[in-house]
PDB file of C-alpha atoms in Angstrom:
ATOM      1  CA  UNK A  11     -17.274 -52.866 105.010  1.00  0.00           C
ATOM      2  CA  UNK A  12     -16.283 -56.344 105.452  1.00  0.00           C
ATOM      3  CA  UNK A  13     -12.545 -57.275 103.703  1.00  0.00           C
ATOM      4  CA  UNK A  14     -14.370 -60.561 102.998  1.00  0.00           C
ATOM      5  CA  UNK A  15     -17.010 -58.919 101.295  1.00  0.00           C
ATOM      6  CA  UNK A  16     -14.737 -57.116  98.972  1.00  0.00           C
ATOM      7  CA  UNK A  17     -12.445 -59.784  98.091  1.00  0.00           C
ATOM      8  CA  UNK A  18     -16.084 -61.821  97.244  1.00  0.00           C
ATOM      9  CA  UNK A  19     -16.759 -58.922  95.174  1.00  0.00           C
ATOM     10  CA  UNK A  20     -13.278 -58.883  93.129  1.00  0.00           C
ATOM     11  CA  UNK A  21     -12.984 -62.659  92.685  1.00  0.00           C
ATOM     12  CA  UNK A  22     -16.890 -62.367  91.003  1.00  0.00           C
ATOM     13  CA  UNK A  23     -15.718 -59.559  88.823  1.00  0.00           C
ATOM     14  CA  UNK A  24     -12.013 -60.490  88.083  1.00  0.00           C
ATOM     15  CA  UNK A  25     -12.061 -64.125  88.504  1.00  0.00           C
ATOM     16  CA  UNK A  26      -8.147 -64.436  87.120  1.00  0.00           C
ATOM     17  CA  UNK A  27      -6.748 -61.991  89.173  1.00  0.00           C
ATOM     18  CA  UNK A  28      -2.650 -62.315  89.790  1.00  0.00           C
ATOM     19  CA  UNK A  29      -2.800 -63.695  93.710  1.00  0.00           C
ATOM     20  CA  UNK A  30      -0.255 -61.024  94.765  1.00  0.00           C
ATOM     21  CA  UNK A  31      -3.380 -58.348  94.018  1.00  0.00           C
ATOM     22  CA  UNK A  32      -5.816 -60.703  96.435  1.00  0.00           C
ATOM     23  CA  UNK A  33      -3.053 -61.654  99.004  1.00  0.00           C
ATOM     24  CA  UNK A  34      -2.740 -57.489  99.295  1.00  0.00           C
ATOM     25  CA  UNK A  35      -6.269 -57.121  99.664  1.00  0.00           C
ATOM     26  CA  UNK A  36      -6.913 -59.506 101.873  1.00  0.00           C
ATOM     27  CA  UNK A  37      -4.565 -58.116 103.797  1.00  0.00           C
ATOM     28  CA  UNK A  38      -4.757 -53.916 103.454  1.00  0.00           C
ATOM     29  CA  UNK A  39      -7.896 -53.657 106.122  1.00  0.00           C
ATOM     30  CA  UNK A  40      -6.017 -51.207 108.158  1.00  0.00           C
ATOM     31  CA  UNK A  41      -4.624 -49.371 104.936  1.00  0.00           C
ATOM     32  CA  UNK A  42      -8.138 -48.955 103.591  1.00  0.00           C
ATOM     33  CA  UNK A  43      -8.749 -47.380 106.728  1.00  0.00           C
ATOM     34  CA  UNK A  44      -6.186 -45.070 106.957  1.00  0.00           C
ATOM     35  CA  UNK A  45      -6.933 -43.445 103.284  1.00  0.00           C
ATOM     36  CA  UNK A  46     -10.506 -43.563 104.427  1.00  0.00           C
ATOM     37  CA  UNK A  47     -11.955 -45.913 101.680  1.00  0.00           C
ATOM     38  CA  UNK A  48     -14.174 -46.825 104.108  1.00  0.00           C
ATOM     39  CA  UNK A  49     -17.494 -46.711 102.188  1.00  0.00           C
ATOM     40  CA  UNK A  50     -18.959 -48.982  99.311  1.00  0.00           C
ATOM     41  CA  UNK A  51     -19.082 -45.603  97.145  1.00  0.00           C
ATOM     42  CA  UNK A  52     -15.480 -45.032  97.873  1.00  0.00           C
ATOM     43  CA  UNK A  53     -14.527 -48.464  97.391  1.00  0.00           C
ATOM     44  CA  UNK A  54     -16.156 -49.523  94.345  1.00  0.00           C
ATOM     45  CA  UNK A  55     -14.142 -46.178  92.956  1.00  0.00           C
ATOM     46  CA  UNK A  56     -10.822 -47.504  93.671  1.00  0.00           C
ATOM     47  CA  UNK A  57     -11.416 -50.892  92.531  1.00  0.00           C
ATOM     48  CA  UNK A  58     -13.055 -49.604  89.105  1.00  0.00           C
ATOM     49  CA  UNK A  59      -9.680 -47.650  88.621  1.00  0.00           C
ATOM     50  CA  UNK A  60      -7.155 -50.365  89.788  1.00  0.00           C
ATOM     51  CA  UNK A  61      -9.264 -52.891  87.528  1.00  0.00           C
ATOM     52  CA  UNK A  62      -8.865 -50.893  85.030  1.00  0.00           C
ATOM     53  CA  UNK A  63      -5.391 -49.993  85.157  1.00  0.00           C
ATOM     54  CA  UNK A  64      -4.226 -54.325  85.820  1.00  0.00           C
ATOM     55  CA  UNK A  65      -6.539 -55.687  83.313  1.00  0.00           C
ATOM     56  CA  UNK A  66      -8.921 -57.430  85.960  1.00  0.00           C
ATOM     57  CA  UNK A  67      -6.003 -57.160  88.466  1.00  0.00           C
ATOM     58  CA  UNK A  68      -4.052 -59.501  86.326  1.00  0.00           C
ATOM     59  CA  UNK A  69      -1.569 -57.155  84.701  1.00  0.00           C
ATOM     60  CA  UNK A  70       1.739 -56.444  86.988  1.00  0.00           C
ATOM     61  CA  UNK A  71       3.923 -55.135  85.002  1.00  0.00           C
ATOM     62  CA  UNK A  72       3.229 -53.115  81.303  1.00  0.00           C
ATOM     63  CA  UNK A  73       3.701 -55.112  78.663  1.00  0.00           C
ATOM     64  CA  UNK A  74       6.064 -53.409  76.059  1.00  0.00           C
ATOM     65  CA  UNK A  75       5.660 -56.099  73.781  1.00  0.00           C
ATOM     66  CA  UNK A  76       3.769 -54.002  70.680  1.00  0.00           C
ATOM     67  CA  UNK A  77       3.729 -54.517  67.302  1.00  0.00           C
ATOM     68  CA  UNK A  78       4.134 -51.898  64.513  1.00  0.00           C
ATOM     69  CA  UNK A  79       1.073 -50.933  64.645  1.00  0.00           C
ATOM     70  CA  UNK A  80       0.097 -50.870  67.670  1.00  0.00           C
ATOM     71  CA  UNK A  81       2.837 -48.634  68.799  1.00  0.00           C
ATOM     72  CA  UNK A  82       2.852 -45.694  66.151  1.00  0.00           C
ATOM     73  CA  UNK A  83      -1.602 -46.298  67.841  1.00  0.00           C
ATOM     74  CA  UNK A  84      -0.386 -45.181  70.914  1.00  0.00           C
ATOM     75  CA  UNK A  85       3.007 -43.380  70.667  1.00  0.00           C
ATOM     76  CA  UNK A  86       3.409 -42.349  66.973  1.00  0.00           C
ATOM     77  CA  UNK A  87       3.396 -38.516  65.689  1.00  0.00           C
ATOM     78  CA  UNK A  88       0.358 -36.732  66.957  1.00  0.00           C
ATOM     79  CA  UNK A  89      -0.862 -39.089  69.560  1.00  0.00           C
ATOM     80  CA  UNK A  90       2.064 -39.154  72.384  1.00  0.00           C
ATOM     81  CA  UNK A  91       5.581 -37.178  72.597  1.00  0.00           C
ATOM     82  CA  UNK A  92       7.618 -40.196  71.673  1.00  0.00           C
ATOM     83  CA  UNK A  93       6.467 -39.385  68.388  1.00  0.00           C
ATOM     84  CA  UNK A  94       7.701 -42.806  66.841  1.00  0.00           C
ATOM     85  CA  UNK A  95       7.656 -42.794  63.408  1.00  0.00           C
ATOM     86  CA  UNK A  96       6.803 -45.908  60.939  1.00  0.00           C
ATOM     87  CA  UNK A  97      10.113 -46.768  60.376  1.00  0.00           C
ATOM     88  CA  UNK A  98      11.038 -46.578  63.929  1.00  0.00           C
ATOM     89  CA  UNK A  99       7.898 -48.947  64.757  1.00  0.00           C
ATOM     90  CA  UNK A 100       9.141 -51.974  62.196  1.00  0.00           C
ATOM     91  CA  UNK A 101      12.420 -51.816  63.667  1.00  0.00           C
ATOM     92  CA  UNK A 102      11.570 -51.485  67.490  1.00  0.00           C
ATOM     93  CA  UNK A 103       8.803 -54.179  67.252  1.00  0.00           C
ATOM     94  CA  UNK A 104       8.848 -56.720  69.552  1.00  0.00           C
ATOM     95  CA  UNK A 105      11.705 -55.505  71.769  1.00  0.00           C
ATOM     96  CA  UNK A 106       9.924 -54.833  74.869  1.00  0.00           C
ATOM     97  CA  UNK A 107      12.826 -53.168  76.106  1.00  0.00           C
ATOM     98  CA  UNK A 108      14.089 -50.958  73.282  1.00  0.00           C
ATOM     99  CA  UNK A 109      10.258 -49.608  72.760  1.00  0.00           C
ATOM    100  CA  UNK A 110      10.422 -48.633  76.893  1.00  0.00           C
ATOM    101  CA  UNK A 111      13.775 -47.163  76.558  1.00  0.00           C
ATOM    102  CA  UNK A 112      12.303 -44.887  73.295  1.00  0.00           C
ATOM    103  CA  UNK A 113       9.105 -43.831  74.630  1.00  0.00           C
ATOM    104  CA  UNK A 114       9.960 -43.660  78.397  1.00  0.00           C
ATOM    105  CA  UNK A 115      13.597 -43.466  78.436  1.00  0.00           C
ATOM    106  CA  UNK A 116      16.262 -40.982  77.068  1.00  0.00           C
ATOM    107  CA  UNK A 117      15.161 -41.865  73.946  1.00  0.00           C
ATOM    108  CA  UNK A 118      12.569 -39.306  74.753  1.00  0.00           C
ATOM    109  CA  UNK A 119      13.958 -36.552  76.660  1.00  0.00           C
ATOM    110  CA  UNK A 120      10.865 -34.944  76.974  1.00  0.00           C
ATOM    111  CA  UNK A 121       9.298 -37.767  79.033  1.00  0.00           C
ATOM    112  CA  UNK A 122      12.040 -39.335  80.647  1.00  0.00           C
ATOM    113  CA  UNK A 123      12.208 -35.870  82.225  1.00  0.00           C
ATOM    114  CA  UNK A 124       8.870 -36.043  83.364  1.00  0.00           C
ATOM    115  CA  UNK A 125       9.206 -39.436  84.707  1.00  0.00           C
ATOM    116  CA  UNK A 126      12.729 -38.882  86.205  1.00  0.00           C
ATOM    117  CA  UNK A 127      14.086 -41.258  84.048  1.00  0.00           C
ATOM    118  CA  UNK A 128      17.972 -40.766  84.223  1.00  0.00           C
ATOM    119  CA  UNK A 129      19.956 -43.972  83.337  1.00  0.00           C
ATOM    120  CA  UNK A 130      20.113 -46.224  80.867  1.00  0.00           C
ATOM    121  CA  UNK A 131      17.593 -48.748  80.735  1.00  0.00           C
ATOM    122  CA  UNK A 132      15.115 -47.092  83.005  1.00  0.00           C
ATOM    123  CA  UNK A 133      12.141 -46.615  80.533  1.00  0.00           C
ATOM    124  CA  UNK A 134      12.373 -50.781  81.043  1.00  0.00           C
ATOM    125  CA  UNK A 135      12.826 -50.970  84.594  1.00  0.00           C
ATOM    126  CA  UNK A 136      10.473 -48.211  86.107  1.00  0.00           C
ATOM    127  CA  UNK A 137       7.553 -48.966  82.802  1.00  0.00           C
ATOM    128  CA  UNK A 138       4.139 -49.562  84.601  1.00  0.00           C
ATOM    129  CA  UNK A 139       4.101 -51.136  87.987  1.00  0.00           C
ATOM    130  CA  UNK A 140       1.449 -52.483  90.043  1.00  0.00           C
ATOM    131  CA  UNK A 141      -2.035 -51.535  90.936  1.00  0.00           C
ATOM    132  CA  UNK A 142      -2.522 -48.222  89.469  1.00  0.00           C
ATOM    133  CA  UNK A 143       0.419 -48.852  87.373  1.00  0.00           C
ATOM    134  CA  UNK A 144       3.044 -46.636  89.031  1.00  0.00           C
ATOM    135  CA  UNK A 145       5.705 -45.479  86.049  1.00  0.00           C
ATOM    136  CA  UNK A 146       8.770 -43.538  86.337  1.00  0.00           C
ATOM    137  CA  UNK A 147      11.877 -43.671  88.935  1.00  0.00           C
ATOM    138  CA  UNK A 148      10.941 -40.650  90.103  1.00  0.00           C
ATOM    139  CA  UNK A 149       7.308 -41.521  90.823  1.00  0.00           C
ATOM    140  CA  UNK A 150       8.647 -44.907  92.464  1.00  0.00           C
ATOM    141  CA  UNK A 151      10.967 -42.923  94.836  1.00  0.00           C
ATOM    142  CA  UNK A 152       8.474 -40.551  95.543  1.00  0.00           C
ATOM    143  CA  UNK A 153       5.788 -43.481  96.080  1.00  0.00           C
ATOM    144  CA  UNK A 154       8.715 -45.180  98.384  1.00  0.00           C
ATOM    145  CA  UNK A 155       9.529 -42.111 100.531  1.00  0.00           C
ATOM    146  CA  UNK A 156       5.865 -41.780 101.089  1.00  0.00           C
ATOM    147  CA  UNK A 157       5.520 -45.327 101.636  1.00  0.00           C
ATOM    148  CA  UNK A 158       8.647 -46.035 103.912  1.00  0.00           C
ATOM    149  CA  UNK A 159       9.468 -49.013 101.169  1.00  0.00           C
ATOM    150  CA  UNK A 160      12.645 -48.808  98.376  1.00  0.00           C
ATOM    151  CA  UNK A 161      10.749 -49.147  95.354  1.00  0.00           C
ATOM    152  CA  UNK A 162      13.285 -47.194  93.689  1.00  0.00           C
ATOM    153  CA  UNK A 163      15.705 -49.755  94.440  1.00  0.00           C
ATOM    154  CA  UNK A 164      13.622 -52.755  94.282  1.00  0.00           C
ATOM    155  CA  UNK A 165      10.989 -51.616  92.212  1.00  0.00           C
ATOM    156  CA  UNK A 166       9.536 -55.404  92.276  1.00  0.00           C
ATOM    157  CA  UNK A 167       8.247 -54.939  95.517  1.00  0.00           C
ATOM    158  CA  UNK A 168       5.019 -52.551  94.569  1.00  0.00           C
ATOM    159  CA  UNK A 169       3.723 -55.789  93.485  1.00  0.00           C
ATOM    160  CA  UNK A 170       4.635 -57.583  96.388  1.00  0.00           C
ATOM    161  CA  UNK A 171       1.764 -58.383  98.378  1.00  0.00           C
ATOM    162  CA  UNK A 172       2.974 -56.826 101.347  1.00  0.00           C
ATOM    163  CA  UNK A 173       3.511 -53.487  99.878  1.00  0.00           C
ATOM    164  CA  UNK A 174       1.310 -53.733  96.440  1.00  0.00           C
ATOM    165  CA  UNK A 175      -1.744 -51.294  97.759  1.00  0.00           C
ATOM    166  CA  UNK A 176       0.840 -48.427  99.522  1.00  0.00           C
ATOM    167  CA  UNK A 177       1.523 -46.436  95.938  1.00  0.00           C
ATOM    168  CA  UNK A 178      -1.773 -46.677  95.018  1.00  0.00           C
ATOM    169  CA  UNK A 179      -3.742 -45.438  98.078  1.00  0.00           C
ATOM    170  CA  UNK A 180      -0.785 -42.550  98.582  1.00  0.00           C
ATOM    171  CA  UNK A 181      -1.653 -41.324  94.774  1.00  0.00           C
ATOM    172  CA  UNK A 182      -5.453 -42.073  95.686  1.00  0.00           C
ATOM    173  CA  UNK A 183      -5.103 -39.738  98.953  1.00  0.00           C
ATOM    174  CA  UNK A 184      -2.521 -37.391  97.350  1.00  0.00           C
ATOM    175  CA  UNK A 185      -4.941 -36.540  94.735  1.00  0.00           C
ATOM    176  CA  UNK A 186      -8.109 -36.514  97.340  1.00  0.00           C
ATOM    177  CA  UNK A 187      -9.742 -38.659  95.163  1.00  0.00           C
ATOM    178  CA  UNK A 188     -12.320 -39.795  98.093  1.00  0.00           C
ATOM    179  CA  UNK A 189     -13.914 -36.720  97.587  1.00  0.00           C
ATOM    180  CA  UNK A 190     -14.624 -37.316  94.092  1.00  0.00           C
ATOM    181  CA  UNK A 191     -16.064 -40.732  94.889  1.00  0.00           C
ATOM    182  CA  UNK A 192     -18.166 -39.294  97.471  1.00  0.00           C
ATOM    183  CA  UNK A 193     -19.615 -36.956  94.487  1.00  0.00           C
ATOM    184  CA  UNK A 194     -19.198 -39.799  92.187  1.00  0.00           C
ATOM    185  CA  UNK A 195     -17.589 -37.927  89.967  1.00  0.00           C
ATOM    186  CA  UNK A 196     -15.641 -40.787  87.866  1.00  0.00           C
ATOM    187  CA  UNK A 197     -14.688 -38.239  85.312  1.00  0.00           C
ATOM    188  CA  UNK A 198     -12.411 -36.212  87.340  1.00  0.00           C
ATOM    189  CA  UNK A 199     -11.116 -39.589  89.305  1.00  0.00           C
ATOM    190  CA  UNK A 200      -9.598 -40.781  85.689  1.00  0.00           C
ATOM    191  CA  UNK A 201      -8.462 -37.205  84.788  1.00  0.00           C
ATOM    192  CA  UNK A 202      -6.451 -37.350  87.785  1.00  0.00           C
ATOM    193  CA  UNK A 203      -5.397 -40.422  87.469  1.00  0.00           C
ATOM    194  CA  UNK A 204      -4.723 -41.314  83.826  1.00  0.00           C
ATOM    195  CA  UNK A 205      -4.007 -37.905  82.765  1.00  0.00           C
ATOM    196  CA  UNK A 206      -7.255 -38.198  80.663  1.00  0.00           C
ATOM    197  CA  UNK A 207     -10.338 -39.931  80.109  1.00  0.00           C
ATOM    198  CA  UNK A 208      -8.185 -42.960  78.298  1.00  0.00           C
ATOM    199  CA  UNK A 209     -10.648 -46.277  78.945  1.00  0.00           C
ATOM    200  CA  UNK A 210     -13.439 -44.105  80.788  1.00  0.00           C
ATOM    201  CA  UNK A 211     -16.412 -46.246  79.206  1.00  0.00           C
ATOM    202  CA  UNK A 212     -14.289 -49.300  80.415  1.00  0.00           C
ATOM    203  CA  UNK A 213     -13.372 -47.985  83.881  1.00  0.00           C
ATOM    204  CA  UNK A 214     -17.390 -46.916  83.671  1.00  0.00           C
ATOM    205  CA  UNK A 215     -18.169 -50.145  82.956  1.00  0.00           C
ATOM    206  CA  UNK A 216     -15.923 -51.699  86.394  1.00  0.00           C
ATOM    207  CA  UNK A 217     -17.419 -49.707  88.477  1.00  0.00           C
ATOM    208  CA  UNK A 218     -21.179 -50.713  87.568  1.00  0.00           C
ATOM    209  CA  UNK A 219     -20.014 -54.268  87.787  1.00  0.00           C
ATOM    210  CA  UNK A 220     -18.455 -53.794  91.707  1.00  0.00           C
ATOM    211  CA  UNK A 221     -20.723 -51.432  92.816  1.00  0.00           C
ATOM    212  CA  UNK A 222     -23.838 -53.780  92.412  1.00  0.00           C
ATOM    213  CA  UNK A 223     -21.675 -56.281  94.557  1.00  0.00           C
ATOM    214  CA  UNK A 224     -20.733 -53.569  97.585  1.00  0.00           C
ATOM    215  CA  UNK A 225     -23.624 -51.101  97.313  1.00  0.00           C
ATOM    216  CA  UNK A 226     -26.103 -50.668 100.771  1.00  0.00           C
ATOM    217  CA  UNK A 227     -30.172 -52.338 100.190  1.00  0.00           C
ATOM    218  CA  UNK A 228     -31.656 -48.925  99.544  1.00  0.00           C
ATOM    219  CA  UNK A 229     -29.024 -47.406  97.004  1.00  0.00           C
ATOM    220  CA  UNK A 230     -29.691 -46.980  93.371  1.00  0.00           C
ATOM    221  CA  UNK A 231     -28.535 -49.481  91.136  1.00  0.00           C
ATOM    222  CA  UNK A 232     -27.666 -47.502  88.350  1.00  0.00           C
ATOM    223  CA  UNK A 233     -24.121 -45.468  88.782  1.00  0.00           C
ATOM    224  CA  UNK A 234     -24.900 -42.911  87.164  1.00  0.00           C
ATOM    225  CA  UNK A 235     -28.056 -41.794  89.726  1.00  0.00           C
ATOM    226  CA  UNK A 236     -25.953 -41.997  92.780  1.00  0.00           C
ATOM    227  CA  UNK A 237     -24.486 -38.629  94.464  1.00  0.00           C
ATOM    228  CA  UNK A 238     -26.023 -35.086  94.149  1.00  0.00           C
ATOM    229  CA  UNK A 239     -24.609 -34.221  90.414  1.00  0.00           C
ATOM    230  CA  UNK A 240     -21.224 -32.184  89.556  1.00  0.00           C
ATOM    231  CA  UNK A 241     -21.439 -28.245  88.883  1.00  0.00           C
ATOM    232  CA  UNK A 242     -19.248 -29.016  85.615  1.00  0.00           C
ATOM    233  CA  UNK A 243     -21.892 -31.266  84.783  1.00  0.00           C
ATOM    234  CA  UNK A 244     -25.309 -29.020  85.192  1.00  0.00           C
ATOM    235  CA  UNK A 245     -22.977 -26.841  83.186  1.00  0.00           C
ATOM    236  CA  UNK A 246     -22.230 -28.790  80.747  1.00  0.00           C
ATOM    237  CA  UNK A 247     -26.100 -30.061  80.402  1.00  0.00           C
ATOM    238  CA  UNK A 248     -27.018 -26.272  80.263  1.00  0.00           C
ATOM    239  CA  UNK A 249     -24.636 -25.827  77.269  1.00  0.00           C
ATOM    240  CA  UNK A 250     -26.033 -28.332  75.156  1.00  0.00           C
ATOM    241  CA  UNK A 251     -29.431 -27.261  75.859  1.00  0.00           C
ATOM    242  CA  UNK A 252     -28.741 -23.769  74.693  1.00  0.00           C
ATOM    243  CA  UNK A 253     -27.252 -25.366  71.513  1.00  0.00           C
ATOM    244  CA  UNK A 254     -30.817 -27.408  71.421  1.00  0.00           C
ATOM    245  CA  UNK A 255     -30.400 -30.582  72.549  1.00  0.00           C
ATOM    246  CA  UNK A 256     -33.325 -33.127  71.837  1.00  0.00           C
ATOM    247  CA  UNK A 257     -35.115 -34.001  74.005  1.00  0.00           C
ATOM    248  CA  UNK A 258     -33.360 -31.332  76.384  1.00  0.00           C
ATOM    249  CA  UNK A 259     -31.948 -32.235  79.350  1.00  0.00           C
ATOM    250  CA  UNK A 260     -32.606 -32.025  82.981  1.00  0.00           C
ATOM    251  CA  UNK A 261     -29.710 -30.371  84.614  1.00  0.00           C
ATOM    252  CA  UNK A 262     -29.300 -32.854  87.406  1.00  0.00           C
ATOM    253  CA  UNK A 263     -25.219 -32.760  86.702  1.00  0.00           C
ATOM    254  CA  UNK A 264     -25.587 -36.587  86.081  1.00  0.00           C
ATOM    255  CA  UNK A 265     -24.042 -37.835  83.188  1.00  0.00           C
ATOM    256  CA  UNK A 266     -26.002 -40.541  82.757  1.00  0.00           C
ATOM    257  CA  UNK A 267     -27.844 -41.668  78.951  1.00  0.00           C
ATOM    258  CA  UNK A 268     -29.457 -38.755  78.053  1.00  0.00           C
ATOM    259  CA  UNK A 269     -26.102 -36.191  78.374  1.00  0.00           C
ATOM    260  CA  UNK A 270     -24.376 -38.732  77.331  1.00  0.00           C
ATOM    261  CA  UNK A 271     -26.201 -39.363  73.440  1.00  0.00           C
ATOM    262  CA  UNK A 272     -26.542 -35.492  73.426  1.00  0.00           C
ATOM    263  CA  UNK A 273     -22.785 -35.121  73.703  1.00  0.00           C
ATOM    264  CA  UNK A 274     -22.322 -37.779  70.663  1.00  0.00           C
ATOM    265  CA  UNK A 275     -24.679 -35.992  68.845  1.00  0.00           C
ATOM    266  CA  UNK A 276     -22.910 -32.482  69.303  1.00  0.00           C
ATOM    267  CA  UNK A 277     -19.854 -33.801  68.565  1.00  0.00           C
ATOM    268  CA  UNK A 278     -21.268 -35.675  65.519  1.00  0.00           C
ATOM    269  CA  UNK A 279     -22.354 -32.172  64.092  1.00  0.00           C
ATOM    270  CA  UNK A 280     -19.039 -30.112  65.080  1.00  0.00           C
ATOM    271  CA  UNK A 281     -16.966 -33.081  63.560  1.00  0.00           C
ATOM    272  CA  UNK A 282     -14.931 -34.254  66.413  1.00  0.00           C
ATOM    273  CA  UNK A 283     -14.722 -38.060  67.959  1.00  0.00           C
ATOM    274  CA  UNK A 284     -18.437 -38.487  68.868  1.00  0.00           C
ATOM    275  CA  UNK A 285     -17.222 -41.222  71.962  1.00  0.00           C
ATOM    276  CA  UNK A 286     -20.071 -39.396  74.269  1.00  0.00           C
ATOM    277  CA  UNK A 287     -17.033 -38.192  76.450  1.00  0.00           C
ATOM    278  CA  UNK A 288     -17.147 -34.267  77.009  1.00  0.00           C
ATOM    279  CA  UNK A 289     -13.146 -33.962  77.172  1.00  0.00           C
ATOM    280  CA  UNK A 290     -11.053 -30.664  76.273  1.00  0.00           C
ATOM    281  CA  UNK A 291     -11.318 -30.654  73.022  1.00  0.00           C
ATOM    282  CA  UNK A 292     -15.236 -31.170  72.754  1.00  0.00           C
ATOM    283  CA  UNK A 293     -15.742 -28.687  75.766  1.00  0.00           C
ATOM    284  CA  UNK A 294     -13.600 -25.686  73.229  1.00  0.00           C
ATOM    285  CA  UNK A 295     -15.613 -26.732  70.535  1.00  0.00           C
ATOM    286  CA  UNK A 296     -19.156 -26.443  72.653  1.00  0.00           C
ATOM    287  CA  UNK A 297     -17.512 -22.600  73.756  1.00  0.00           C
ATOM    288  CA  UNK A 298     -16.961 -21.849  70.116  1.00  0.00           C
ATOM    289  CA  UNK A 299     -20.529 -22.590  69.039  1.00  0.00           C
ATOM    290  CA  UNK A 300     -21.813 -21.363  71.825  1.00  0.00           C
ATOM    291  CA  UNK A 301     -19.477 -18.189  70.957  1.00  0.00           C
ATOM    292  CA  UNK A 302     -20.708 -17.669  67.544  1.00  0.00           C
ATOM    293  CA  UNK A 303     -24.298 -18.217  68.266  1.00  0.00           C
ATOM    294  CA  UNK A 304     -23.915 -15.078  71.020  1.00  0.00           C
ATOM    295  CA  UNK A 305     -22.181 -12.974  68.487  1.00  0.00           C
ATOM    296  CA  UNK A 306     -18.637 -12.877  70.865  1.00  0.00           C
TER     297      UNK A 306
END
């Protein structure tokens, strides 16, 4: 692939992406090559997830700056381990630097742990960074050692656009994440790197956009027909067809339509988030059914 071609590709999706993203890219040829993103498939992977993760490559750092209500969305009781309650929201609002401090730093043990946060101020200081929005001080030294770069030190430079792509291609590599593209297995690509499927339909969504722009004459247009299927997916199609999906489903391991409206529709019926997205808990509640209908 052509860097030319790519950067073509990104300005015509993200036409107000930050410079310091297209100055990197114009730029990371030979660090494409060394992680082996070397393919459109590949490629068009790693964009959809750093598009994702910057807004359109024009987020660089997370912005903390959440109301009330947006915060107890995200990181109140039952949805995140801050657990920030409603009073705690009308007080922290606004102050990008106290809600960091609460729901990254030692105002949450839990996660600050996690993210070896372990001074003062560092929920503010190491929040989201950069392409695939690196978070933590211990994920910045560890992305720094990797990379030969202080980003623990100087954790402005994984935006710089000398260094911006190193953290992201080491976690892309780390977590072998070209093999997933090769499979086109987008699902397990978030998992791995959000954690979840948080914004799958949008990172979905990215991916169609780029890969019409890199794809080979000859490849099929629509994502979802590319790559030989996933096991977990023929699986997953062979569940819902012994629970009676209709019509019932060829299992290709595609998730393309079809799976994807009979997963709303079992969801619908068992009474959990019908968002089409066959995550944990709608995978325990297709084993129960499937459980109770077997007599187990």
């Amino acid at each position: 692939m052509d860097i030319k071609d790519i950067i073509k590709a990104v300005e015509r999706v993200a036409p107000s992406a930050q410079d310091n993203y297209l100055d990197a890219i114009r730029g990371g040829d030979a660090l494409f090559k060394t992680h082996n993103i070397t393919t459109p498939l590949r490629m068009a992977h790693f964009l959809a997830q750093a598009l994702h993760e910057t807004g359109g490559f024009r987020i660089l750092r997370e912005n903390m700056n959440y109301s009330a209500r947006r915060m107890i969305e995200i990181f109140g009781v039952g949805q995140h381990s801050a657990a920030v309650t409603n009073a705690e929201a009308s007080r922290l609002a606004g102050n990008e630097q106290a809600i960091a401090e609460r729901v990254y730093g030692l105002g949450n043990p839990r996660k600050a742990h996690e993210l070896g946060n372990t001074n003062p101020g560092d929920g503010f200081l190491y929040r989201g960074n950069g392409i695939l929005q690196t978070t933590g001080r211990g994920n910045h030294k560890l992305m720094g050692t990797a990379a030969g770069v202080d980003f623990e030190g100087h954790p402005d430079l994984v935006t710089d656009p000398n260094h911006a792509l190193k953290p992201a291609l080491i976690e892309w590599t780390q977590n072998n994440l070209n093999d997933f593209a090769d499979k086109n297995d987008i699902r397990t690509i978030t998992r791995k790197i959000n954690g979840g499927f948080n914004g799958l339909p949008e990172r979905k969504a990215w991916f169609g956009k780029v890969w019409l722009l890199l794809k080979d004459a000859g490849d099929p247009v629509e994502d979802f027909e590319i790559g030989d299927g996933e096991d977990d997916v023929k699986q997953l199609q062979k569940d819902l067809n012994a629970l009676g999906a209709d019509p019932q489903l060829t299992e290709d391991g595609r998730y393309g339509p079809n799976t994807e409206q009979a997963v709303r529709e079992f969801q619908a019926a068992a009474g959990v988030k019908a968002d089409g997205i066959a995550g944990p808990v709608t995978e325990a509640a297709i084993k129960l059914r499937l459980d109770t209908i077997r007599g187990r």
